[in-house]
PDB file of C-alpha atoms and ligand atoms in Angstrom:
ATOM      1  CA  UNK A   1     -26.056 -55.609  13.993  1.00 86.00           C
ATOM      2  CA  UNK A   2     -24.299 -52.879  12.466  1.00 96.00           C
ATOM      3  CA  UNK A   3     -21.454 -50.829  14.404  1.00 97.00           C
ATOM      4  CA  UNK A   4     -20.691 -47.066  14.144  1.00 98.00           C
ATOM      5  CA  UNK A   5     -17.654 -46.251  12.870  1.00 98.00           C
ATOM      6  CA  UNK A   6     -15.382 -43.541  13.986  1.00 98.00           C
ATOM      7  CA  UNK A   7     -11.702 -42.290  12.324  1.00 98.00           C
ATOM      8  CA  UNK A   8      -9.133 -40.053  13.177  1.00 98.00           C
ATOM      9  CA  UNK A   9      -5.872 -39.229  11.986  1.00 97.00           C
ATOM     10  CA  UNK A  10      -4.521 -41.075  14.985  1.00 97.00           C
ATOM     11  CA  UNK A  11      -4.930 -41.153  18.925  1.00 97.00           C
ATOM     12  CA  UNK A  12      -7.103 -37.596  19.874  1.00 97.00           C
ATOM     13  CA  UNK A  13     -10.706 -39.053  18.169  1.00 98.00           C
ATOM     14  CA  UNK A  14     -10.432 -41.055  21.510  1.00 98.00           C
ATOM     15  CA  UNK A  15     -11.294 -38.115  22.761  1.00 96.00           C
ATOM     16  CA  UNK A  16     -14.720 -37.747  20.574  1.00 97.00           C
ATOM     17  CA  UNK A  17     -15.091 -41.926  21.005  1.00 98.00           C
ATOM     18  CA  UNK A  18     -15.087 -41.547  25.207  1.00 97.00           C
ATOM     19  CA  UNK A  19     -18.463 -39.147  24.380  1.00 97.00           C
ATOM     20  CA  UNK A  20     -19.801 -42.016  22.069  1.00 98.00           C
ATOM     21  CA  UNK A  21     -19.241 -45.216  24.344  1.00 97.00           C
ATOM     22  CA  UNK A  22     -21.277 -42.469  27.244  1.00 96.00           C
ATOM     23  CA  UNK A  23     -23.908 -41.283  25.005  1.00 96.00           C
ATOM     24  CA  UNK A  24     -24.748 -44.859  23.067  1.00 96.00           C
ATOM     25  CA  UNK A  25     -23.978 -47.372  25.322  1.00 94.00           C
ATOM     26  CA  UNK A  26     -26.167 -50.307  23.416  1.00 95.00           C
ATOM     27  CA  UNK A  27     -23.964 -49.448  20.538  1.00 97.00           C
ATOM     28  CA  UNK A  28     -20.818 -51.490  18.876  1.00 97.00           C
ATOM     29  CA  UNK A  29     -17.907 -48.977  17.526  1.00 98.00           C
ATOM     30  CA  UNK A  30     -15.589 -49.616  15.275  1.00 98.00           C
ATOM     31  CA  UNK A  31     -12.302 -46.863  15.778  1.00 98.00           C
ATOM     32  CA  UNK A  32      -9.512 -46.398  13.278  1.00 98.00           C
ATOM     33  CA  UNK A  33      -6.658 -44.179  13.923  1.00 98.00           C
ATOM     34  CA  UNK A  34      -4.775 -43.633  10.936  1.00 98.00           C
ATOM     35  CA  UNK A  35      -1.380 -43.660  13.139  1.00 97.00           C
ATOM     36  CA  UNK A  36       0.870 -44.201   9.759  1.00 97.00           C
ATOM     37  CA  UNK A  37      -0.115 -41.207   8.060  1.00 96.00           C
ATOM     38  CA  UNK A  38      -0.747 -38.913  11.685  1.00 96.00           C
ATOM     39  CA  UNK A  39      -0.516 -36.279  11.796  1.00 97.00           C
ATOM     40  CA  UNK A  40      -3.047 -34.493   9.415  1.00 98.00           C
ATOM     41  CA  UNK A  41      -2.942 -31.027   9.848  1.00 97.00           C
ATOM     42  CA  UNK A  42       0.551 -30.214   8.429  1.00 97.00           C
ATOM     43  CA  UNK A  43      -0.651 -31.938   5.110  1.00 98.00           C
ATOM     44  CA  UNK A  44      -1.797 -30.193   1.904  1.00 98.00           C
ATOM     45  CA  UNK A  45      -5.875 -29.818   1.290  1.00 97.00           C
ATOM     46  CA  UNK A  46      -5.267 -32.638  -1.616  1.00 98.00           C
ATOM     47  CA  UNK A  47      -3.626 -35.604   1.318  1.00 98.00           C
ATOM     48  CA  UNK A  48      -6.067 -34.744   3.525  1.00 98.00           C
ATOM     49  CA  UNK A  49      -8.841 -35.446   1.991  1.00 98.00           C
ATOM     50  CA  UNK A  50      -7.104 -38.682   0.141  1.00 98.00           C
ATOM     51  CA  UNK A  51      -6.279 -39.931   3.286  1.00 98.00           C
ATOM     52  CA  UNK A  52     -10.074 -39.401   4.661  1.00 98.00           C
ATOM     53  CA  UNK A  53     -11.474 -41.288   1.566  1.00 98.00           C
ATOM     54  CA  UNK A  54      -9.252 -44.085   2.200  1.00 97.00           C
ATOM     55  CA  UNK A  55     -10.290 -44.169   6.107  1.00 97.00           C
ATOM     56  CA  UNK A  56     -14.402 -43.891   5.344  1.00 97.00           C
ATOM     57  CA  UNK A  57     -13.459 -46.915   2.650  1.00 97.00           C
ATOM     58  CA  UNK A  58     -11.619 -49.002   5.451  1.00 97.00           C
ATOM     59  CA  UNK A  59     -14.414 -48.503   7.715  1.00 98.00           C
ATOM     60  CA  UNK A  60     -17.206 -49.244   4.981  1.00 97.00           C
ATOM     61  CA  UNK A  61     -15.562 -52.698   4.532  1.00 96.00           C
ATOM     62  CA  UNK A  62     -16.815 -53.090   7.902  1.00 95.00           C
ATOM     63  CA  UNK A  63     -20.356 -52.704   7.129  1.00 92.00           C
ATOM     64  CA  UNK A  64     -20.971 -49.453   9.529  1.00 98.00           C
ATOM     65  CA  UNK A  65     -24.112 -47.839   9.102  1.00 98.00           C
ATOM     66  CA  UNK A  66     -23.032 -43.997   9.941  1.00 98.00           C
ATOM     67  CA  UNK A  67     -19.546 -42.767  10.042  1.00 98.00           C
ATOM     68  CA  UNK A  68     -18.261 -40.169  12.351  1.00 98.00           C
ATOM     69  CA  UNK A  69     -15.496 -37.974  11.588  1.00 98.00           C
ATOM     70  CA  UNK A  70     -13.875 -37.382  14.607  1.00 98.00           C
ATOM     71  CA  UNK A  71     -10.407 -35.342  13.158  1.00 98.00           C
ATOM     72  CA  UNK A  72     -11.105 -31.588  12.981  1.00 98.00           C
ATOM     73  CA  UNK A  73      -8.872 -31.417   9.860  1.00 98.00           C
ATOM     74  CA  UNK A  74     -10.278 -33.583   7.834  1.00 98.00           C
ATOM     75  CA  UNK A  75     -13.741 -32.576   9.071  1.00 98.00           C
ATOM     76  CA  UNK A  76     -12.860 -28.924   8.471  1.00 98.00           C
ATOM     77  CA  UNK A  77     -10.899 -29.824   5.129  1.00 98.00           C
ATOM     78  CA  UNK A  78     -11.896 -33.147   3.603  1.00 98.00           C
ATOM     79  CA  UNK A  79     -15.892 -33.368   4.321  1.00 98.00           C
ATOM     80  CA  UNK A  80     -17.379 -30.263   2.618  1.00 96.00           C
ATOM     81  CA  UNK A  81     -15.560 -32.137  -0.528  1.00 96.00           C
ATOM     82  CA  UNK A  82     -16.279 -35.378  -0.348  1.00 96.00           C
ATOM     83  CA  UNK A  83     -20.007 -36.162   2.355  1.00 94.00           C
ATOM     84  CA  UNK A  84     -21.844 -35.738  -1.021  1.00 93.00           C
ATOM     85  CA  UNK A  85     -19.902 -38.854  -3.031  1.00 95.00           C
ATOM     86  CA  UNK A  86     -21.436 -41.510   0.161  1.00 96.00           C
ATOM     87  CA  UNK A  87     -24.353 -42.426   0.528  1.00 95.00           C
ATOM     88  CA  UNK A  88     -24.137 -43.348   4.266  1.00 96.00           C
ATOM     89  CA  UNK A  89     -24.339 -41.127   7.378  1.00 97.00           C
ATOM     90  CA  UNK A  90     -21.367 -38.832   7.800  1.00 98.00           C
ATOM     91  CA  UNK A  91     -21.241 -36.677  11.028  1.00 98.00           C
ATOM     92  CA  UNK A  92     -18.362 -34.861  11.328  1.00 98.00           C
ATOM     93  CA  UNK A  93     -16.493 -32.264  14.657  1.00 98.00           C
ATOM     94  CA  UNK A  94     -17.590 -29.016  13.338  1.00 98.00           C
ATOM     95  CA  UNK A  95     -21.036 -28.297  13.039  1.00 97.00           C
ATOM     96  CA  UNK A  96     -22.151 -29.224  16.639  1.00 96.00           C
ATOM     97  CA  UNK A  97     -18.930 -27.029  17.936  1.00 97.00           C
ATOM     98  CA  UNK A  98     -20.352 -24.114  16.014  1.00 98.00           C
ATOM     99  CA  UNK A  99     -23.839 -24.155  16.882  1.00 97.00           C
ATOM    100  CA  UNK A 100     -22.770 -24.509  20.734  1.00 97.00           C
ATOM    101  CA  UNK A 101     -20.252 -21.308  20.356  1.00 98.00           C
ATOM    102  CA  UNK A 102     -22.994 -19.306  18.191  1.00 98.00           C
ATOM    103  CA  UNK A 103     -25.290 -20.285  21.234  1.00 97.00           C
ATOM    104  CA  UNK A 104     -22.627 -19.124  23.999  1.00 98.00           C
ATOM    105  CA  UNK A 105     -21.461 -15.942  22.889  1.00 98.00           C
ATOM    106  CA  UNK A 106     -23.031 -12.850  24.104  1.00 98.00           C
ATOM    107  CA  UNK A 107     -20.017 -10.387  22.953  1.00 97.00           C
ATOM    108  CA  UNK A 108     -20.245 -11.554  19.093  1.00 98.00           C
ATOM    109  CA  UNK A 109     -16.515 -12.439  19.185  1.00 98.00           C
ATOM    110  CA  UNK A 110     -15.791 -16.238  19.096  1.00 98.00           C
ATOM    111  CA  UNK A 111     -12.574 -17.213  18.694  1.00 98.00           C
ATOM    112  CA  UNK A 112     -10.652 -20.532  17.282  1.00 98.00           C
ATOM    113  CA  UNK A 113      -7.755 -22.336  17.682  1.00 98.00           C
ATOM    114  CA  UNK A 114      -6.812 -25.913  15.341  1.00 98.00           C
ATOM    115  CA  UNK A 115      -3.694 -27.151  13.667  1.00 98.00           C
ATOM    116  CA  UNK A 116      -2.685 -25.564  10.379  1.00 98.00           C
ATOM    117  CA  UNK A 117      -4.701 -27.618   8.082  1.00 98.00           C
ATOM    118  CA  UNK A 118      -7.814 -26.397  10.133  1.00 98.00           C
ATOM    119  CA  UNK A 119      -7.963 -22.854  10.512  1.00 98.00           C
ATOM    120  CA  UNK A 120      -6.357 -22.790   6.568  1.00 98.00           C
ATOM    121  CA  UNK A 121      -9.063 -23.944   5.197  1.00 98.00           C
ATOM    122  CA  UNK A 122     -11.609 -21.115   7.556  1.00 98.00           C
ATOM    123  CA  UNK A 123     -14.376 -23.909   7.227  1.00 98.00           C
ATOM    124  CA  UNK A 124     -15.225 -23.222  10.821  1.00 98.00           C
ATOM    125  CA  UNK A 125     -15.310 -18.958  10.037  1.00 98.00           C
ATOM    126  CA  UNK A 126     -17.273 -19.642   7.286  1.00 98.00           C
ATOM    127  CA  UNK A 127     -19.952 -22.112   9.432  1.00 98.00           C
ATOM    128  CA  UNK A 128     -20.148 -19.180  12.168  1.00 98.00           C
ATOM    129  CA  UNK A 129     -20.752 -16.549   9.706  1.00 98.00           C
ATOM    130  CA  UNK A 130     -23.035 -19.216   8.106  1.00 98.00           C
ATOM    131  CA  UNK A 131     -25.355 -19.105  11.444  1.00 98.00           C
ATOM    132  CA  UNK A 132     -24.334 -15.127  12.162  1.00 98.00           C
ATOM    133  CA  UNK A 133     -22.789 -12.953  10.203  1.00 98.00           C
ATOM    134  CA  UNK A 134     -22.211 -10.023  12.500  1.00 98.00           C
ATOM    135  CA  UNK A 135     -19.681 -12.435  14.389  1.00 98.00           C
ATOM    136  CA  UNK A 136     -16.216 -11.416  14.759  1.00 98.00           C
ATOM    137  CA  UNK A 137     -14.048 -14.370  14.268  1.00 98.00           C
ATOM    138  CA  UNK A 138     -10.669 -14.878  15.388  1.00 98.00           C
ATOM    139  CA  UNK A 139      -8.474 -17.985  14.513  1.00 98.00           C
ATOM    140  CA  UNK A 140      -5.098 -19.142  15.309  1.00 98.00           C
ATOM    141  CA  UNK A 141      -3.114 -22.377  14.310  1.00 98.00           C
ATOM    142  CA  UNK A 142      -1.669 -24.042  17.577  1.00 98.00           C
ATOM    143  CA  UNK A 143       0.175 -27.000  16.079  1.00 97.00           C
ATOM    144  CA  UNK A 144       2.218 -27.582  19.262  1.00 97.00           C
ATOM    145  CA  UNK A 145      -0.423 -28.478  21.029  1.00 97.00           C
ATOM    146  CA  UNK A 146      -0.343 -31.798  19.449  1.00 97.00           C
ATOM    147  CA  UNK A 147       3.234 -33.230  20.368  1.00 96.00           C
ATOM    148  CA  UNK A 148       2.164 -31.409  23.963  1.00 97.00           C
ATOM    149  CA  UNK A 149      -0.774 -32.994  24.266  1.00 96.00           C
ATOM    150  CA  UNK A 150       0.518 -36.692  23.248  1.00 95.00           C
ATOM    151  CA  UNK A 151       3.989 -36.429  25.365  1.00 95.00           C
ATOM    152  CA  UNK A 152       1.706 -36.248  28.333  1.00 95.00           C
ATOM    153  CA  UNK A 153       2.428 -32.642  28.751  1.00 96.00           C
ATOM    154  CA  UNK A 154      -0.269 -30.761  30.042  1.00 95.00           C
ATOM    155  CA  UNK A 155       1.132 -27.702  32.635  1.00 91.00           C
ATOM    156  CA  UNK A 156       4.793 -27.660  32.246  1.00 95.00           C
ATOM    157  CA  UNK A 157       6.080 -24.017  31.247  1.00 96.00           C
ATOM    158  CA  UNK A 158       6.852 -24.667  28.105  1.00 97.00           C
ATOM    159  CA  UNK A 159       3.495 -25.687  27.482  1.00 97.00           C
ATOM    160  CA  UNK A 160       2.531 -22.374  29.474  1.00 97.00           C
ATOM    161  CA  UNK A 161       4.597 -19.877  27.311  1.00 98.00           C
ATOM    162  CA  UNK A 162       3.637 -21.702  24.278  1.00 98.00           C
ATOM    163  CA  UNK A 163      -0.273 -21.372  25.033  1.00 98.00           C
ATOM    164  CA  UNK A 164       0.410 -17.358  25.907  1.00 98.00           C
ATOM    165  CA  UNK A 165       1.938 -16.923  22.556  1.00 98.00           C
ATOM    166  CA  UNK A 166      -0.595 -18.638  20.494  1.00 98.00           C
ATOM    167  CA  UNK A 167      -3.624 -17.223  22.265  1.00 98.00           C
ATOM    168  CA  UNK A 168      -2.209 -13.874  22.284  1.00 98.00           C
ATOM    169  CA  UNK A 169      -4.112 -12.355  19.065  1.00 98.00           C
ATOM    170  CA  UNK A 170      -7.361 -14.315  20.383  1.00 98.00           C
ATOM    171  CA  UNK A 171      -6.970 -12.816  23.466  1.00 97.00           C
ATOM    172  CA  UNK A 172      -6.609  -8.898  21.840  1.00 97.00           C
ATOM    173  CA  UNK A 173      -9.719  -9.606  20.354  1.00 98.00           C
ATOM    174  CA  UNK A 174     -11.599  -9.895  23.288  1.00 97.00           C
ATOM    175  CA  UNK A 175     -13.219 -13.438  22.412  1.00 98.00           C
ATOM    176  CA  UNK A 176     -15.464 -14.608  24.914  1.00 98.00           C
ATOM    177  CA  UNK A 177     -15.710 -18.004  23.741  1.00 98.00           C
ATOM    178  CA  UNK A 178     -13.306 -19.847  22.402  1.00 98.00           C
ATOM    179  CA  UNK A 179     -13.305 -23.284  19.949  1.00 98.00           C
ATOM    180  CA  UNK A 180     -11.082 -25.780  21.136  1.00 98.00           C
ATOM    181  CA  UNK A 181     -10.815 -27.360  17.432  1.00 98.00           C
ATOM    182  CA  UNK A 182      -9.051 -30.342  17.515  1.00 97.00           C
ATOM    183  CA  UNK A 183      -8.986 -33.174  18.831  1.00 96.00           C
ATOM    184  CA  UNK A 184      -5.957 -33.002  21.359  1.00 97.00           C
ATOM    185  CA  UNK A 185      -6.669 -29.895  22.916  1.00 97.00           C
ATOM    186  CA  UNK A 186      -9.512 -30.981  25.594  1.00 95.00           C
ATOM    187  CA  UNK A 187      -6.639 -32.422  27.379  1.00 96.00           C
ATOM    188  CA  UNK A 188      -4.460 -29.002  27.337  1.00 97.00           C
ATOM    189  CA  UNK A 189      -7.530 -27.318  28.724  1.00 96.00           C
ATOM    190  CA  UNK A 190      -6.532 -26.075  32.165  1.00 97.00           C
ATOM    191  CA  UNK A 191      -3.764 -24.372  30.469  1.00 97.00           C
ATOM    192  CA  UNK A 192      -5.464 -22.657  28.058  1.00 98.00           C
ATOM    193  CA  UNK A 193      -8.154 -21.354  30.493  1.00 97.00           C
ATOM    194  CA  UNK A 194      -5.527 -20.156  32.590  1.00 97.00           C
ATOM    195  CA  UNK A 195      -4.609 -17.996  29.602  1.00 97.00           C
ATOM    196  CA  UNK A 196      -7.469 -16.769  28.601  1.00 98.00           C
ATOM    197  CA  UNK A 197      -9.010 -16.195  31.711  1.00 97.00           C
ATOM    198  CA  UNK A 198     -12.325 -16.960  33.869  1.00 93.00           C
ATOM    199  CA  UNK A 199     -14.571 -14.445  31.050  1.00 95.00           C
ATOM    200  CA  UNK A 200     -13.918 -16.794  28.320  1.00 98.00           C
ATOM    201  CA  UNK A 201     -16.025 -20.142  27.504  1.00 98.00           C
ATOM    202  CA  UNK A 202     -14.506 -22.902  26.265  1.00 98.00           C
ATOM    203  CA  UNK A 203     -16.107 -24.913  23.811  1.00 97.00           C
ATOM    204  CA  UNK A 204     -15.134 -28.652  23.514  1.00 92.00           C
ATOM    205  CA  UNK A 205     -17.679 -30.187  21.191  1.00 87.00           C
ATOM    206  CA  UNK A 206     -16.874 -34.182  21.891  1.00 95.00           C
ATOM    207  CA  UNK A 207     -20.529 -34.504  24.192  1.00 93.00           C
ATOM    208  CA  UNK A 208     -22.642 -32.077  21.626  1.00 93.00           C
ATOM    209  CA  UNK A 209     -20.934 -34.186  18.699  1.00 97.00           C
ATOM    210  CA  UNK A 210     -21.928 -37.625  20.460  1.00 97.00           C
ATOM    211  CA  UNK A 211     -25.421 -35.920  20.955  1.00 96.00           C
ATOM    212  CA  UNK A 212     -25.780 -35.192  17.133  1.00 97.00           C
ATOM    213  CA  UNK A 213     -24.632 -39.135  16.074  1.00 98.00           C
ATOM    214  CA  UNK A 214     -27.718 -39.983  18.326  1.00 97.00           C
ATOM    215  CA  UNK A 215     -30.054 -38.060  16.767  1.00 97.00           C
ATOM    216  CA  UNK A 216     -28.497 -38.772  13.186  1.00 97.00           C
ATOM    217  CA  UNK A 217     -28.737 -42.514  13.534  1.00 97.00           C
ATOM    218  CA  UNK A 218     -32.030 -41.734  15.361  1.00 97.00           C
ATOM    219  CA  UNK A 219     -33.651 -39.638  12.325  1.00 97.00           C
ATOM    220  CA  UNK A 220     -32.430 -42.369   9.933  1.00 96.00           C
ATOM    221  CA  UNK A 221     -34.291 -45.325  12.089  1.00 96.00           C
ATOM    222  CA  UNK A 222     -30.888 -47.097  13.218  1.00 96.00           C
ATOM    223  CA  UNK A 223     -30.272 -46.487  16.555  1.00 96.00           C
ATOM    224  CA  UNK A 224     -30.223 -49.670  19.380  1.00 93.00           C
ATOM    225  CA  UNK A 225     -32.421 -48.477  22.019  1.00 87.00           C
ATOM    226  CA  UNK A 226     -32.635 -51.872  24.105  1.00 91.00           C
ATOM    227  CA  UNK A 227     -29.751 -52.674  26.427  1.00 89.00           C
ATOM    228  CA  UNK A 228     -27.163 -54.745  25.079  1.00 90.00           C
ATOM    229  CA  UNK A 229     -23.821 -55.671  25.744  1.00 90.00           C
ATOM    230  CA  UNK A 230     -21.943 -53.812  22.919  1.00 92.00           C
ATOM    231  CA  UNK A 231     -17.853 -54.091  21.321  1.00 94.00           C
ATOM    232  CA  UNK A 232     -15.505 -51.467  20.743  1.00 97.00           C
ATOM    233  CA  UNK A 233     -13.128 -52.025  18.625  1.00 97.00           C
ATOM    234  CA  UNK A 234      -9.562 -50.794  17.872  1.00 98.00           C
ATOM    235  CA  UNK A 235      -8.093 -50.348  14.365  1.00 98.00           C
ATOM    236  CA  UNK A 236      -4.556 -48.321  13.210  1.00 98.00           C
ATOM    237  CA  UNK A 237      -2.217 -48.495  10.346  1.00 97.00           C
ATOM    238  CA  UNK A 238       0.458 -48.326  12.542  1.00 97.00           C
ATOM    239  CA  UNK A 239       2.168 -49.249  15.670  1.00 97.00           C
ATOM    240  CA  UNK A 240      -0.793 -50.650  17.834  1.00 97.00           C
ATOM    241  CA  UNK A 241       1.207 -49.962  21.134  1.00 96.00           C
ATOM    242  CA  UNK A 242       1.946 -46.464  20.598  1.00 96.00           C
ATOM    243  CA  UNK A 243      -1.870 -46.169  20.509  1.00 97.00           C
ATOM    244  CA  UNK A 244      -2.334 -48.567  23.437  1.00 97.00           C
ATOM    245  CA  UNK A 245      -0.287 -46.518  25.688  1.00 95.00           C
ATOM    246  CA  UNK A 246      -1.785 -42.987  24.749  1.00 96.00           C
ATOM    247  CA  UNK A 247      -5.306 -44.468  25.271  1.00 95.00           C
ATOM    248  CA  UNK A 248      -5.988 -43.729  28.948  1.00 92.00           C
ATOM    249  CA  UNK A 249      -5.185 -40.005  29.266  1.00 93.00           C
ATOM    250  CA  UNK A 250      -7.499 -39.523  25.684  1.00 97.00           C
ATOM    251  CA  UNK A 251     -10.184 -42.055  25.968  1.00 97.00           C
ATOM    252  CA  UNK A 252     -10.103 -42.353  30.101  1.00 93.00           C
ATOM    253  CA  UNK A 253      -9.658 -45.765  30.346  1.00 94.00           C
ATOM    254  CA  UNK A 254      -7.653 -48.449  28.919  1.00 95.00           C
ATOM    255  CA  UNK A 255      -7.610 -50.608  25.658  1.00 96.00           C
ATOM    256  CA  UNK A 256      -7.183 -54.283  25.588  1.00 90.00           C
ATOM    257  CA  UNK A 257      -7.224 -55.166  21.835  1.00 94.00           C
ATOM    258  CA  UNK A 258      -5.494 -52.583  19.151  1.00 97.00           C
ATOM    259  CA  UNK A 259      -5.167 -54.752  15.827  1.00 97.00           C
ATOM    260  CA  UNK A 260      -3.280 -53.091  13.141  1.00 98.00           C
ATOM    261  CA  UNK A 261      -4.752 -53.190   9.507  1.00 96.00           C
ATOM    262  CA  UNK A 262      -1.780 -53.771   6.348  1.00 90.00           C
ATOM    263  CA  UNK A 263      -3.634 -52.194   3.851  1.00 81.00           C
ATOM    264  CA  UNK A 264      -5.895 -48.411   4.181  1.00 85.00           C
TER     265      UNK A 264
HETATM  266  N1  LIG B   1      -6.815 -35.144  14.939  1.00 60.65           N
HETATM  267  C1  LIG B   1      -6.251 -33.906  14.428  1.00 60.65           C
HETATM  268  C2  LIG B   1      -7.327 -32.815  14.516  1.00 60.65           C
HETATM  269  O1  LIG B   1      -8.261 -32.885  15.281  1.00 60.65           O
HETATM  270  C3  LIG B   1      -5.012 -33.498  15.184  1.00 60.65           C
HETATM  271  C4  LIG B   1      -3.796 -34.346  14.868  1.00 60.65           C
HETATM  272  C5  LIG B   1      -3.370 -34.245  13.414  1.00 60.65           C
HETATM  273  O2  LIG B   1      -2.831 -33.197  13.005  1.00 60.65           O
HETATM  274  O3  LIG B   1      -3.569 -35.207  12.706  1.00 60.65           O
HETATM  275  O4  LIG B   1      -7.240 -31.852  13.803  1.00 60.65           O
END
């Protein structure tokens, strides 16, 4: 039976995965976190979307049928690019995020936040606009979030004056919803609510992306509906207990097995 495969630069897509192993439990998944090449979204449009090749062709070798893109940089950079050249399933962190905000917003002023490579390339602007073109759309690059977010670092006052500075011209723009858009920042979440304050909803797409895999393998005729006892599995290019111990506070639980793979 075939798995599903998921990649992500590294550790956050665990945070995408936890929504997968709750939405399809009679499903096996196959995870690889690129953890040599993390992180993502300080590298130029050309890496990025190298690098996502290379994990889609690890994770074909596996014989997945449908492939979600869990990393909001290379979903945001790499996939408008290169979900044409496949011919499997690709489902990717952006779509489902922007339909849910479009939804949400009653003010017309959405705004979001990602690493550099993200809000660079404006694919999430461009998707809202897509749906509604009389949104106002307000972006920032957060890149600290990411070191924050993996040192365990979730309310300390650095983190705090950080978050105010960053959210600062989202906040002047009177966003009432706001896209957390990557994959780390579910887990800074308290702290950026704080910030932004009780008006504002925050959109974390992980359940609405785990809903659209569903109907994706669903629509295509491949999804296990009997009960089954399924396997998750663990793949990174590098340093399998880095990833072990990061696990629980992005996935929720722990990991047994992490193998590392030699060659992406
Ligand atoms: N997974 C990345 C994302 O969601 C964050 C980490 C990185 O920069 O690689 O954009």
């Amino acid at each position: 039976m075939k798995a599903i495969g998921v990649f992500d630069s590294g550790v956050g897509g665990l945070t995408v995965a936890k929504e997968l192993f709750n939405e399809l439990p009679y499903e096996d998944i196959i995870y690889f976190g690129d953890t040599a090449r993390v992180p993502y979204g300080i590298k130029s449009r050309e890496t990025i979307i190298k690098l996502s090749i290379e994990s889609i062709l690890f994770l074909l070798k596996n014989d997945v049928k449908l492939i979600c893109v869990a990393c909001n940089t290379a979903s945001s950079v790499a996939l408008p690019e290169i979900r044409n050249h496949f011919k499997i399933p690709l489902v990717g962190v952006i779509n489902p995020a922007v339909k849910e905000a479009v939804y949400a917003t009653r003010s017309k002023r959405i705004g979001v936040i990602g690493t550099n490579g993200t809000i660079r390339s404006r694919t999430y602007e461009n998707e809202i606009k897509g749906l509604d073109p009389s949104i106002k759309v307000t972006s920032s690059a957060c890149p600290l979030f990411v070191p924050f977010a993996e040192e365990g670092w979730f309310k300390e006052k650095a983190v705090k004056e950080v978050a105010r500075a960053y959210l600062k011209p989202i906040k002047q723009a009177g966003v009432d919803t706001l896209i957390l858009g990557c994959t780390h920042y579910p887990l800074l979440k308290q702290v950026i609510k704080e910030e932004m304050g009780k008006g504002v909803v925050l959109i974390d797409s992980a359940k609405q992306v785990a809903m659209e895999v569903r109907d994706t393998l669903g629509s295509f005729g491949l999804l296990n509906k009997a009960a089954r006892n399924c396997r998750h599995m663990f793949y990174v290019s590098d340093n399998p207990e880095w990833f072990k111990a990061l696990a629980k506070s992005f996935l929720g639980q722990a990991i047994s097995s992490v193998r590392k793979v030699d060659n992406v």
